[in-house]
CSV table of C-alpha atoms and ligand atoms in Angstrom, one decimal:
chain,number,residue,atom,x,y,z
D,1489,MET,CA,-10.9,-28.7,-16.7
D,1490,ILE,CA,-8.9,-25.9,-15.1
D,1491,PHE,CA,-5.3,-25.6,-16.3
D,1492,TYR,CA,-4.3,-22.8,-14.0
D,1493,MET,CA,-5.6,-20.8,-11.1
D,1494,LYS,CA,-6.0,-17.2,-10.2
D,1495,VAL,CA,-6.0,-15.5,-6.8
D,1496,CYS,CA,-8.3,-12.5,-6.7
D,1497,LYS,CA,-8.5,-9.8,-4.1
D,1498,PHE,CA,-11.4,-7.4,-3.6
D,1499,GLY,CA,-10.9,-4.1,-1.8
D,1500,GLY,CA,-13.2,-2.4,0.7
D,1501,THR,CA,-15.3,-0.3,-1.8
D,1502,SER,CA,-16.0,-3.4,-3.8
D,1503,LEU,CA,-17.5,-5.0,-0.6
D,1504,ALA,CA,-19.1,-1.9,0.9
D,1505,ASP,CA,-22.7,-3.2,0.7
D,1506,ALA,CA,-24.8,-6.1,-0.3
D,1507,ASP,CA,-25.1,-5.1,-4.0
D,1508,GLN,CA,-21.4,-4.7,-4.3
D,1509,ILE,CA,-20.8,-8.1,-2.7
D,1510,LYS,CA,-23.2,-9.7,-5.2
D,1511,LYS,CA,-21.1,-8.1,-8.0
D,1512,VAL,CA,-18.0,-9.5,-6.5
D,1513,CYS,CA,-19.5,-13.0,-6.4
D,1514,ASP,CA,-20.6,-12.7,-10.0
D,1515,VAL,CA,-17.1,-11.7,-11.0
D,1516,VAL,CA,-15.6,-14.7,-9.1
D,1517,LEU,CA,-18.1,-17.1,-10.6
D,1518,ALA,CA,-17.6,-15.8,-14.2
D,1519,ASP,CA,-14.2,-17.4,-14.4
D,1520,PRO,CA,-13.6,-20.9,-13.1
D,1521,SER,CA,-9.9,-20.3,-12.7
D,1522,ARG,CA,-10.7,-17.8,-9.9
D,1523,ARG,CA,-10.2,-20.3,-7.0
D,1524,ILE,CA,-8.9,-18.2,-4.1
D,1525,VAL,CA,-10.7,-15.0,-3.1
D,1526,VAL,CA,-9.2,-12.6,-0.7
D,1527,VAL,CA,-11.5,-10.0,0.9
D,1528,SER,CA,-11.0,-6.6,2.6
D,1529,ALA,CA,-13.5,-5.3,5.2
D,1530,PRO,CA,-16.4,-3.2,3.9
D,1531,GLY,CA,-15.3,0.3,2.9
D,1532,LYS,CA,-17.2,3.5,2.5
D,1533,ARG,CA,-20.6,3.5,0.7
D,1534,SER,CA,-20.3,7.3,0.2
D,1535,ASP,CA,-17.8,10.1,1.0
D,1536,SER,CA,-19.2,10.7,4.4
D,1537,ASP,CA,-19.4,7.0,5.4
D,1538,ILE,CA,-16.9,5.3,7.7
D,1539,LYS,CA,-14.9,2.1,6.8
D,1540,VAL,CA,-15.6,-0.9,8.9
D,1541,THR,CA,-11.9,-1.1,9.9
D,1542,ASP,CA,-12.1,2.5,11.2
D,1543,LEU,CA,-15.3,1.6,13.1
D,1544,LEU,CA,-13.4,-1.2,14.7
D,1545,ILE,CA,-10.5,1.0,15.6
D,1546,ASP,CA,-12.9,3.4,17.3
D,1547,LEU,CA,-14.3,0.4,19.2
D,1548,ALA,CA,-10.9,-0.7,20.3
D,1549,ASN,CA,-10.0,2.9,21.4
D,1550,ALA,CA,-13.2,3.2,23.3
D,1551,CYS,CA,-12.5,-0.1,25.2
D,1552,LEU,CA,-8.9,0.9,25.8
D,1553,GLY,CA,-10.1,4.2,27.1
D,1554,GLY,CA,-12.2,2.4,29.8
D,1555,ASN,CA,-15.6,2.5,28.1
D,1556,ASP,CA,-17.8,-0.5,27.5
D,1557,GLY,CA,-17.7,0.0,23.7
D,1558,ARG,CA,-21.3,-0.8,23.3
D,1559,PRO,CA,-22.3,2.1,20.9
D,1560,GLU,CA,-19.2,1.4,18.8
D,1561,LEU,CA,-19.9,-2.3,18.6
D,1562,ASP,CA,-23.5,-1.6,17.6
D,1563,ALA,CA,-22.2,0.5,14.7
D,1564,VAL,CA,-20.1,-2.4,13.4
D,1565,VAL,CA,-22.9,-4.9,13.9
D,1566,SER,CA,-25.3,-2.6,12.1
D,1567,ARG,CA,-23.1,-2.6,8.9
D,1568,PHE,CA,-23.1,-6.4,8.9
D,1569,ASP,CA,-26.8,-6.5,9.6
D,1570,ASP,CA,-27.5,-4.4,6.5
D,1571,ILE,CA,-25.3,-6.6,4.4
D,1572,THR,CA,-26.7,-9.9,5.6
D,1573,ALA,CA,-30.2,-8.6,5.1
D,1574,GLY,CA,-29.4,-7.3,1.6
D,1575,LEU,CA,-27.8,-10.6,0.6
D,1576,GLY,CA,-30.9,-12.5,1.9
D,1577,ILE,CA,-28.9,-14.4,4.5
D,1578,PRO,CA,-30.2,-12.8,7.8
D,1579,GLU,CA,-29.9,-16.2,9.5
D,1580,GLU,CA,-26.1,-15.7,9.4
D,1581,LEU,CA,-26.2,-12.6,11.6
D,1582,PRO,CA,-26.5,-14.1,15.0
D,1583,ALA,CA,-23.3,-16.2,14.7
D,1584,LEU,CA,-21.4,-13.2,13.2
D,1585,ARG,CA,-22.7,-11.0,16.0
D,1586,ALA,CA,-21.7,-13.5,18.6
D,1587,ASP,CA,-18.1,-13.6,17.2
D,1588,LEU,CA,-18.0,-9.7,17.3
D,1589,GLU,CA,-19.4,-9.7,20.9
D,1590,LYS,CA,-16.5,-11.9,22.0
D,1591,LEU,CA,-14.1,-9.2,21.0
D,1592,LEU,CA,-15.3,-7.2,24.0
D,1593,THR,CA,-14.2,-9.9,26.4
D,1594,LEU,CA,-10.6,-10.1,25.1
D,1595,SER,CA,-7.8,-9.0,27.4
D,1596,ARG,CA,-6.8,-5.4,27.0
D,1597,ALA,CA,-3.5,-5.8,28.8
D,1598,HIS,CA,-1.5,-5.4,25.6
D,1599,SER,CA,-3.1,-2.5,23.7
D,1600,GLY,CA,-1.5,-3.3,20.3
D,1601,MET,CA,-2.6,-6.9,20.5
D,1602,PHE,CA,-6.1,-6.0,21.5
D,1603,MET,CA,-6.3,-3.4,18.7
D,1604,ASP,CA,-5.2,-5.9,16.1
D,1605,ALA,CA,-7.7,-8.5,17.2
D,1606,LEU,CA,-10.4,-6.0,16.7
D,1607,LYS,CA,-9.1,-4.6,13.4
D,1608,ALA,CA,-9.0,-8.1,11.9
D,1609,ALA,CA,-12.6,-8.7,12.6
D,1610,GLY,CA,-13.7,-6.6,9.6
D,1611,GLU,CA,-12.1,-8.9,7.1
D,1612,ASP,CA,-12.8,-12.0,9.1
D,1613,THR,CA,-16.6,-11.3,9.2
D,1614,THR,CA,-16.7,-10.4,5.6
D,1615,ALA,CA,-15.0,-13.6,4.5
D,1616,LYS,CA,-17.5,-15.6,6.5
D,1617,LEU,CA,-20.5,-13.9,5.0
D,1618,VAL,CA,-19.2,-14.0,1.4
D,1619,ALA,CA,-18.7,-17.8,1.8
D,1620,ALA,CA,-22.1,-18.1,3.3
D,1621,TYR,CA,-23.7,-16.2,0.5
D,1622,LEU,CA,-21.9,-18.2,-2.2
D,1623,ARG,CA,-23.1,-21.4,-0.5
D,1624,LYS,CA,-26.6,-20.1,-0.3
D,1625,THR,CA,-26.6,-19.5,-4.0
D,1626,GLY,CA,-25.5,-23.0,-4.7
D,1627,ASN,CA,-21.7,-22.8,-4.9
D,1628,ASP,CA,-19.1,-24.8,-3.0
D,1629,ALA,CA,-17.3,-22.1,-1.0
D,1630,LYS,CA,-15.4,-22.3,2.3
D,1631,TYR,CA,-14.2,-19.6,4.7
D,1632,ILE,CA,-10.6,-20.3,5.6
D,1633,ASN,CA,-9.1,-18.9,8.8
D,1634,PRO,CA,-5.7,-17.3,8.2
D,1635,GLY,CA,-4.2,-18.5,11.5
D,1636,GLN,CA,-5.3,-22.1,10.9
D,1637,ALA,CA,-4.1,-22.0,7.3
D,1638,GLY,CA,-0.6,-21.0,8.6
D,1639,MET,CA,-0.4,-17.3,7.8
D,1640,ARG,CA,2.3,-16.8,10.4
D,1641,LEU,CA,3.4,-13.2,11.2
D,1642,THR,CA,5.8,-11.3,13.4
D,1643,ASP,CA,4.4,-9.8,16.6
D,1644,ASP,CA,4.8,-6.2,15.4
D,1645,PHE,CA,1.2,-5.5,16.0
D,1646,GLY,CA,-0.3,-3.2,13.4
D,1647,ASN,CA,2.8,-3.5,11.2
D,1648,ALA,CA,3.4,-7.3,11.1
D,1649,ARG,CA,5.5,-9.0,8.5
D,1650,LEU,CA,5.2,-12.5,7.1
D,1651,LEU,CA,7.4,-15.3,8.5
D,1652,GLU,CA,8.8,-17.2,5.5
D,1653,GLU,CA,7.7,-20.5,7.0
D,1654,SER,CA,4.1,-19.6,6.1
D,1655,TYR,CA,4.6,-20.4,2.4
D,1656,LYS,CA,4.9,-24.1,3.0
D,1657,SER,CA,1.6,-24.3,4.9
D,1658,LEU,CA,-0.2,-21.9,2.7
D,1659,SER,CA,0.8,-23.8,-0.4
D,1660,ALA,CA,-1.8,-26.4,0.7
D,1661,LEU,CA,-4.5,-24.0,-0.4
D,1662,ALA,CA,-3.9,-24.9,-4.0
D,1663,GLY,CA,-5.9,-27.4,-5.9
D,1664,LYS,CA,-9.1,-27.4,-3.7
D,1665,ASP,CA,-12.3,-28.3,-5.4
D,1666,TYR,CA,-14.2,-25.6,-3.4
D,1667,LEU,CA,-13.8,-21.8,-3.7
D,1668,THR,CA,-11.5,-20.6,-0.9
D,1669,ILE,CA,-12.7,-17.3,0.8
D,1670,PHE,CA,-9.8,-15.9,2.7
D,1671,PRO,CA,-9.9,-12.8,4.9
D,1672,GLY,CA,-7.1,-10.3,4.1
D,1673,PHE,CA,-5.0,-8.1,6.4
D,1674,PHE,CA,-4.1,-10.4,9.2
D,1675,GLY,CA,-2.6,-13.7,10.4
D,1676,THR,CA,-1.3,-15.0,13.7
D,1677,THR,CA,2.0,-14.8,15.5
D,1678,GLN,CA,3.9,-17.9,16.6
D,1679,LYS,CA,2.1,-17.6,20.0
D,1680,GLY,CA,-1.2,-17.6,18.2
D,1681,ASP,CA,-2.2,-14.0,18.7
D,1682,ILE,CA,-3.9,-12.1,15.8
D,1683,ALA,CA,-1.6,-9.5,14.2
D,1684,THR,CA,-2.3,-7.2,11.2
D,1685,PHE,CA,-0.3,-5.9,8.3
D,1686,PRO,CA,-0.1,-2.2,7.9
D,1687,ARG,CA,-3.3,-0.4,6.7
D,1688,GLY,CA,-4.4,-1.5,3.2
D,1689,GLY,CA,-2.7,-4.9,4.0
D,1690,SER,CA,-5.3,-7.1,2.3
D,1691,ASP,CA,-3.2,-6.5,-0.9
D,1692,ILE,CA,-0.3,-8.1,0.9
D,1693,THR,CA,-2.4,-11.2,1.8
D,1694,GLY,CA,-3.5,-11.6,-1.8
D,1695,SER,CA,0.1,-11.3,-3.0
D,1696,ILE,CA,1.3,-13.9,-0.4
D,1697,LEU,CA,-1.3,-16.4,-1.4
D,1698,THR,CA,-0.6,-15.9,-5.1
D,1699,ALA,CA,3.0,-16.7,-4.4
D,1700,ALA,CA,2.3,-19.6,-2.1
D,1701,VAL,CA,0.0,-21.5,-4.5
D,1702,ASN,CA,2.1,-20.4,-7.5
D,1703,ALA,CA,-1.0,-18.9,-9.2
D,1704,LYS,CA,-0.8,-17.8,-12.8
D,1705,VAL,CA,-2.0,-14.3,-12.0
D,1706,TYR,CA,-2.9,-12.1,-9.1
D,1707,GLU,CA,-6.1,-10.2,-9.9
D,1708,ASN,CA,-6.5,-7.1,-7.7
D,1709,PHE,CA,-10.1,-5.7,-8.1
D,1710,THR,CA,-10.7,-2.1,-7.3
D,1711,ASP,CA,-13.2,0.5,-8.6
D,1712,VAL,CA,-11.2,2.0,-11.4
D,1713,ASP,CA,-10.7,0.6,-14.9
D,1714,TYR,CA,-6.9,1.2,-15.0
D,1715,VAL,CA,-4.0,2.7,-13.1
D,1716,TYR,CA,-3.4,6.0,-14.9
D,1717,ARG,CA,-0.2,7.7,-15.9
D,1718,VAL,CA,-0.9,10.5,-13.4
D,1719,ASN,CA,-3.5,11.2,-10.7
D,1720,PRO,CA,-6.8,11.9,-12.6
D,1721,LYS,CA,-7.6,14.5,-10.0
D,1722,ILE,CA,-4.6,16.5,-11.3
D,1723,ALA,CA,-4.6,16.0,-15.0
D,1724,GLU,CA,-7.8,15.7,-17.0
D,1725,ASN,CA,-8.4,12.3,-18.6
D,1726,PRO,CA,-4.9,10.9,-18.3
D,1727,ASP,CA,-3.8,7.9,-20.4
D,1728,PRO,CA,-4.4,4.5,-18.8
D,1729,ILE,CA,-1.4,2.3,-18.2
D,1730,LEU,CA,-1.9,-1.0,-19.9
D,1731,GLU,CA,1.4,-2.5,-18.7
D,1732,ILE,CA,3.9,-1.4,-16.1
D,1733,THR,CA,6.8,-3.2,-14.5
D,1734,TYR,CA,7.0,-4.0,-10.8
D,1735,ARG,CA,10.0,-1.6,-10.4
D,1736,GLU,CA,8.1,1.3,-12.0
D,1737,MET,CA,5.1,0.6,-9.9
D,1738,ARG,CA,7.2,0.4,-6.7
D,1739,GLU,CA,8.8,3.8,-7.5
D,1740,LEU,CA,5.4,5.3,-8.2
D,1741,SER,CA,3.6,3.7,-5.2
D,1742,SER,CA,6.3,5.0,-2.8
D,1743,ALA,CA,6.1,8.4,-4.4
D,1744,GLY,CA,2.4,8.9,-3.9
D,1745,PHE,CA,0.5,6.6,-6.3
D,1746,ALA,CA,-2.3,5.5,-4.0
D,1747,VAL,CA,-3.0,2.3,-6.0
D,1748,TYR,CA,-1.1,-0.2,-4.0
D,1749,GLN,CA,-0.1,-1.0,-0.5
D,1750,GLU,CA,3.7,-0.5,-1.0
D,1751,GLU,CA,4.9,-3.8,0.4
D,1752,ALA,CA,2.3,-5.8,-1.4
D,1753,LEU,CA,4.2,-6.5,-4.6
D,1754,LEU,CA,7.2,-8.2,-3.1
D,1755,PRO,CA,5.9,-11.8,-2.9
D,1756,VAL,CA,4.7,-11.9,-6.5
D,1757,TYR,CA,7.7,-9.9,-7.7
D,1758,LYS,CA,10.1,-12.5,-6.3
D,1759,ARG,CA,8.3,-15.2,-8.4
D,1760,GLY,CA,7.6,-13.1,-11.4
D,1761,ILE,CA,3.8,-13.6,-11.3
D,1762,PRO,CA,1.9,-10.8,-13.0
D,1763,VAL,CA,-0.6,-8.7,-11.2
D,1764,ASN,CA,-3.8,-7.5,-13.0
D,1765,VAL,CA,-5.5,-4.4,-11.5
D,1766,ARG,CA,-9.1,-4.6,-12.6
D,1767,ASN,CA,-12.5,-2.9,-12.0
D,1768,VAL,CA,-15.2,-4.9,-10.3
D,1769,ASN,CA,-17.8,-2.6,-11.7
D,1770,ASN,CA,-16.5,-3.1,-15.3
D,1771,PRO,CA,-15.2,-6.6,-15.4
D,1772,SER,CA,-14.9,-6.7,-19.2
D,1773,CYS,CA,-12.1,-4.0,-19.1
D,1774,MET,CA,-8.8,-5.8,-19.0
D,1775,GLY,CA,-7.2,-3.3,-16.7
D,1776,THR,CA,-3.5,-2.7,-15.9
D,1777,ARG,CA,-1.0,-5.5,-15.8
D,1778,ILE,CA,2.1,-5.3,-13.6
D,1779,VAL,CA,4.8,-7.5,-15.1
D,1780,LEU,CA,8.6,-8.2,-14.8
D,1781,GLU,CA,9.5,-6.6,-18.1
D,1782,ARG,CA,7.7,-4.5,-20.7
D,1783,ASP,CA,8.5,-3.2,-24.1
D,1784,CYS,CA,9.6,0.4,-23.5
D,1785,ALA,CA,9.9,1.3,-27.2
D,1786,GLY,CA,8.0,4.6,-27.6
D,1787,ALA,CA,7.1,4.7,-23.9
D,1788,PRO,CA,10.2,5.3,-21.8
D,1789,ILE,CA,8.1,6.8,-19.0
D,1790,ALA,CA,5.4,4.8,-17.2
D,1791,GLY,CA,3.9,7.5,-14.9
D,1792,ILE,CA,4.3,10.6,-12.8
D,1793,ALA,CA,3.6,10.7,-9.1
D,1794,ASN,CA,3.7,13.4,-6.5
D,1795,ASP,CA,3.7,13.4,-2.7
D,1796,GLY,CA,3.8,16.3,-0.3
D,1797,ASP,CA,5.0,17.3,3.2
D,1798,PHE,CA,8.7,16.7,2.8
D,1799,CYS,CA,11.5,18.5,4.6
D,1800,CYS,CA,14.9,18.9,3.1
D,1801,MET,CA,17.8,19.3,5.5
D,1802,TYR,CA,20.7,21.0,3.8
D,1803,ILE,CA,24.3,20.7,5.2
D,1804,SER,CA,27.5,22.2,3.8
D,1805,LYS,CA,31.1,22.0,4.8
D,1806,TYR,CA,34.2,22.9,2.8
D,1807,LEU,CA,36.2,19.8,1.7
D,1808,MET,CA,33.4,17.5,3.0
D,1809,ASN,CA,34.3,15.0,0.3
D,1810,HIS,CA,37.8,14.4,1.7
D,1811,GLU,CA,36.4,13.2,5.1
D,1812,TYR,CA,36.0,9.5,5.7
D,1813,GLY,CA,32.6,8.6,7.1
D,1814,PHE,CA,31.0,12.0,6.9
D,1815,GLY,CA,27.8,10.8,5.1
D,1816,ARG,CA,27.5,7.8,7.4
D,1817,HIS,CA,27.8,10.0,10.5
D,1818,VAL,CA,25.1,12.4,9.2
D,1819,LEU,CA,22.8,9.5,8.6
D,1820,GLN,CA,23.5,8.0,12.0
D,1821,ILE,CA,22.5,11.3,13.6
D,1822,ILE,CA,19.3,11.2,11.6
D,1823,GLU,CA,18.6,7.6,12.5
D,1824,GLU,CA,19.3,8.2,16.2
D,1825,ASN,CA,16.6,10.9,16.1
D,1826,GLY,CA,14.1,8.4,14.8
D,1827,ILE,CA,13.9,9.7,11.2
D,1828,SER,CA,13.9,7.6,8.1
D,1829,TYR,CA,14.9,9.3,5.0
D,1830,ASP,CA,13.8,9.1,1.3
D,1831,HIS,CA,16.6,10.8,-0.6
D,1832,THR,CA,20.2,12.0,0.0
D,1833,PRO,CA,21.4,14.0,-2.9
D,1834,THR,CA,25.0,15.2,-2.5
D,1835,GLY,CA,27.4,17.7,-4.0
D,1836,ILE,CA,31.2,18.0,-3.4
D,1837,ASP,CA,30.8,20.2,-0.3
D,1838,ASP,CA,27.2,19.7,0.5
D,1839,MET,CA,24.6,17.1,1.3
D,1840,SER,CA,20.9,17.1,1.6
D,1841,VAL,CA,18.6,14.7,3.4
D,1842,VAL,CA,15.0,14.6,2.4
D,1843,PHE,CA,12.4,13.0,4.7
D,1844,LYS,CA,8.7,13.3,5.6
D,1845,GLN,CA,8.6,16.4,7.8
D,1846,ALA,CA,6.1,14.9,10.3
D,1847,GLN,CA,9.1,13.0,11.8
D,1848,LEU,CA,11.0,16.2,12.7
D,1849,THR,CA,9.9,17.2,16.2
D,1850,ASP,CA,11.3,20.4,17.7
D,1851,GLU,CA,13.5,18.2,19.9
D,1852,ALA,CA,14.8,16.2,17.0
D,1853,LYS,CA,15.6,19.3,15.0
D,1854,SER,CA,17.6,20.9,17.8
D,1855,SER,CA,19.4,17.7,18.6
D,1856,ILE,CA,20.4,17.1,15.0
D,1857,THR,CA,21.5,20.7,14.5
D,1858,LYS,CA,23.6,20.6,17.6
D,1859,ARG,CA,25.3,17.3,16.8
D,1860,LEU,CA,26.0,18.3,13.2
D,1861,PHE,CA,27.9,21.4,14.4
D,1862,THR,CA,29.7,19.8,17.3
D,1863,GLU,CA,30.4,16.3,16.0
D,1864,LEU,CA,31.0,17.1,12.3
D,1865,ASN,CA,31.9,20.8,12.4
D,1866,VAL,CA,29.6,21.6,9.5
D,1867,GLU,CA,29.4,25.2,8.4
D,1868,LYS,CA,25.8,25.4,7.7
D,1869,VAL,CA,22.5,23.6,8.4
D,1870,ASP,CA,19.2,24.7,6.9
D,1871,PHE,CA,15.8,23.1,6.8
D,1872,ALA,CA,13.3,23.8,4.0
D,1873,TYR,CA,9.7,22.7,4.7
D,1874,ASP,CA,6.6,21.9,2.8
D,1875,LEU,CA,8.3,20.5,-0.3
D,1876,SER,CA,6.7,18.1,-2.7
D,1877,MET,CA,8.6,15.3,-4.4
D,1878,ILE,CA,7.6,14.7,-8.0
D,1879,THR,CA,8.7,11.3,-9.3
D,1880,VAL,CA,8.9,10.5,-13.0
D,1881,ALA,CA,9.3,6.7,-13.4
D,1882,GLY,CA,10.1,4.6,-16.4
D,1883,GLU,CA,12.3,1.6,-17.3
D,1884,GLY,CA,13.0,3.2,-20.7
D,1885,MET,CA,14.8,6.2,-19.1
D,1886,SER,CA,18.2,4.5,-19.0
D,1887,ARG,CA,18.0,3.9,-22.8
D,1888,SER,CA,16.6,7.3,-23.9
D,1889,VAL,CA,18.8,10.4,-24.1
D,1890,GLY,CA,17.5,13.7,-22.7
D,1891,ILE,CA,14.6,12.6,-20.4
D,1892,ALA,CA,16.1,14.6,-17.5
D,1893,ALA,CA,16.5,17.7,-19.7
D,1894,ARG,CA,12.9,17.4,-21.0
D,1895,ALA,CA,11.6,17.0,-17.4
D,1896,ALA,CA,13.5,19.9,-16.1
D,1897,SER,CA,12.5,22.2,-19.0
D,1898,ALA,CA,8.8,21.2,-18.5
D,1899,ILE,CA,9.0,22.3,-14.9
D,1900,ALA,CA,10.8,25.5,-15.8
D,1901,ARG,CA,8.2,26.2,-18.5
D,1902,ALA,CA,5.6,26.2,-15.8
D,1903,GLY,CA,7.6,28.9,-14.1
D,1904,ILE,CA,8.4,26.7,-11.2
D,1905,ASN,CA,11.8,26.6,-9.4
D,1906,ILE,CA,13.3,23.1,-8.8
D,1907,GLU,CA,14.6,23.0,-5.3
D,1908,MET,CA,16.5,19.7,-5.8
D,1909,ILE,CA,16.9,16.9,-8.3
D,1910,THR,CA,17.8,13.3,-7.6
D,1911,GLN,CA,18.1,10.2,-9.7
D,1912,GLY,CA,18.6,6.7,-8.5
D,1913,SER,CA,21.5,4.7,-10.0
D,1914,SER,CA,19.1,2.2,-11.5
D,1915,GLU,CA,17.7,5.0,-13.7
D,1916,VAL,CA,14.1,3.8,-13.2
D,1917,SER,CA,13.1,7.1,-11.7
D,1918,MET,CA,14.1,10.7,-11.1
D,1919,ALA,CA,12.6,12.9,-8.5
D,1920,PHE,CA,12.3,16.7,-8.3
D,1921,ALA,CA,11.6,18.7,-5.2
D,1922,VAL,CA,9.4,21.7,-5.7
D,1923,LYS,CA,7.4,24.0,-3.3
D,1924,GLY,CA,4.3,22.1,-2.1
D,1925,SER,CA,2.1,24.9,-3.6
D,1926,ASP,CA,3.6,24.3,-7.0
D,1927,ASP,CA,3.3,20.6,-7.3
D,1928,ARG,CA,0.1,20.2,-9.2
D,1929,GLU,CA,1.2,22.7,-11.9
D,1930,ALA,CA,4.5,20.9,-12.2
D,1931,VAL,CA,2.8,17.5,-12.6
D,1932,ARG,CA,0.5,18.9,-15.3
D,1933,SER,CA,3.5,20.4,-17.2
D,1934,LEU,CA,5.4,17.1,-17.0
D,1935,TYR,CA,2.4,15.1,-18.1
D,1936,ALA,CA,2.0,17.4,-21.1
D,1937,GLU,CA,5.6,17.0,-21.9
D,1938,PHE,CA,5.7,13.2,-21.9
D,1939,PHE,CA,2.1,12.2,-22.7
D,1940,GLY,CA,0.3,15.4,-23.9
Z,2956,LIG,N1,-9.4,-3.1,6.0
Z,2956,LIG,C1,-8.0,-2.7,6.1
Z,2956,LIG,C2,-7.8,-1.2,6.0
Z,2956,LIG,O1,-8.8,-0.5,5.8
Z,2956,LIG,C3,-7.1,-3.5,5.2
Z,2956,LIG,C4,-7.5,-3.4,3.7
Z,2956,LIG,O2,-8.6,-2.9,3.3
Z,2956,LIG,O3,-6.7,-3.8,2.9
Z,2956,LIG,O4,-6.7,-0.8,6.0
């Protein structure tokens, strides 16, 4: 008798080839409460390999560029050929191939719509073949089509968002006596066209289904045992995180932790359902749990993240703080030049705006500078490039004295100049801007200070 259900999602590396897919199925079958399985498209089998989603993007671009797309389609089919052969279900290939062939006949009039229909085919084909393999091995499993199940999305192709009405239809996925195999990453618009979430969006699908069926936990399987306190490529053998809150994870994901698709946590966060990040290659390891609240005693900081390629625009004007609407006007100028910002630290007579520098075209830079001088009479505008933002996140920060001082001294000890400091009012995180070339050293010194 099953008292509660789990939704589990498997990422691209966990599904990269037949052997991996067998492991995924073993993991699913090992726990009868795993009832809904969300799959990504097969990822890379080695560093030089290409993800199926990227092969599909190449295919779409070839077709949109006026080519027949035949070699690109063959590359996709060949990945699924290898997988079906390895799983001992070669009889499934003709039907899967026929579905993929149909992609070439779709209208190319709307390039975004065409691109999304092709991108979605990786997850869709994988879900069909995982369900077929489970059935072949004697299990009751069913492929469920997201559009038919009611995963309704906005028509922002490539960047679609869930329409709230979906929850009602998707809740019907609960309580089935078969295993539901659900492709991640896409749904359909109200008009019935396929639309995808941003890249990495299968995480979002898993989170939505977890919320819709009110599952007990959302298990997110990857190929690492834990989320670590800091990028293991920067600090050697960092501590694993056993428990972290959604807010801490959100801060760290947006600051460069590549664990999670950033928007993925929202549906489960709203319902307070825990997420368990686990390793498909080591299923006995309990992994990292993302929860609403954790006991911060002795561990005020959850982790340290770094992210590069930021630009800091610095503006100064004497008596700026006496002017009504000064900040709003600056941000409006930024917005009207198509830039979204990450931080806006201010002083009495100065203000900085920090954003990803790829957004700053030459044209935007000269328009912003000109408008700041003419519309706001600023005295100085400077741009600093190639900065890295280092974020230290932890719910315990607001209750512990001296965290900022410890962090700043750790960076100073490494002989690194802090270009800017910012702390959100929630006191869950603080961020330091340093020169891009200094960020790894700064992260190592912070890690040693808080966890060494
Ligand atoms: N296959 C998609 C991607 O590569 C979505 C996902 O894997 O989550 O972005």
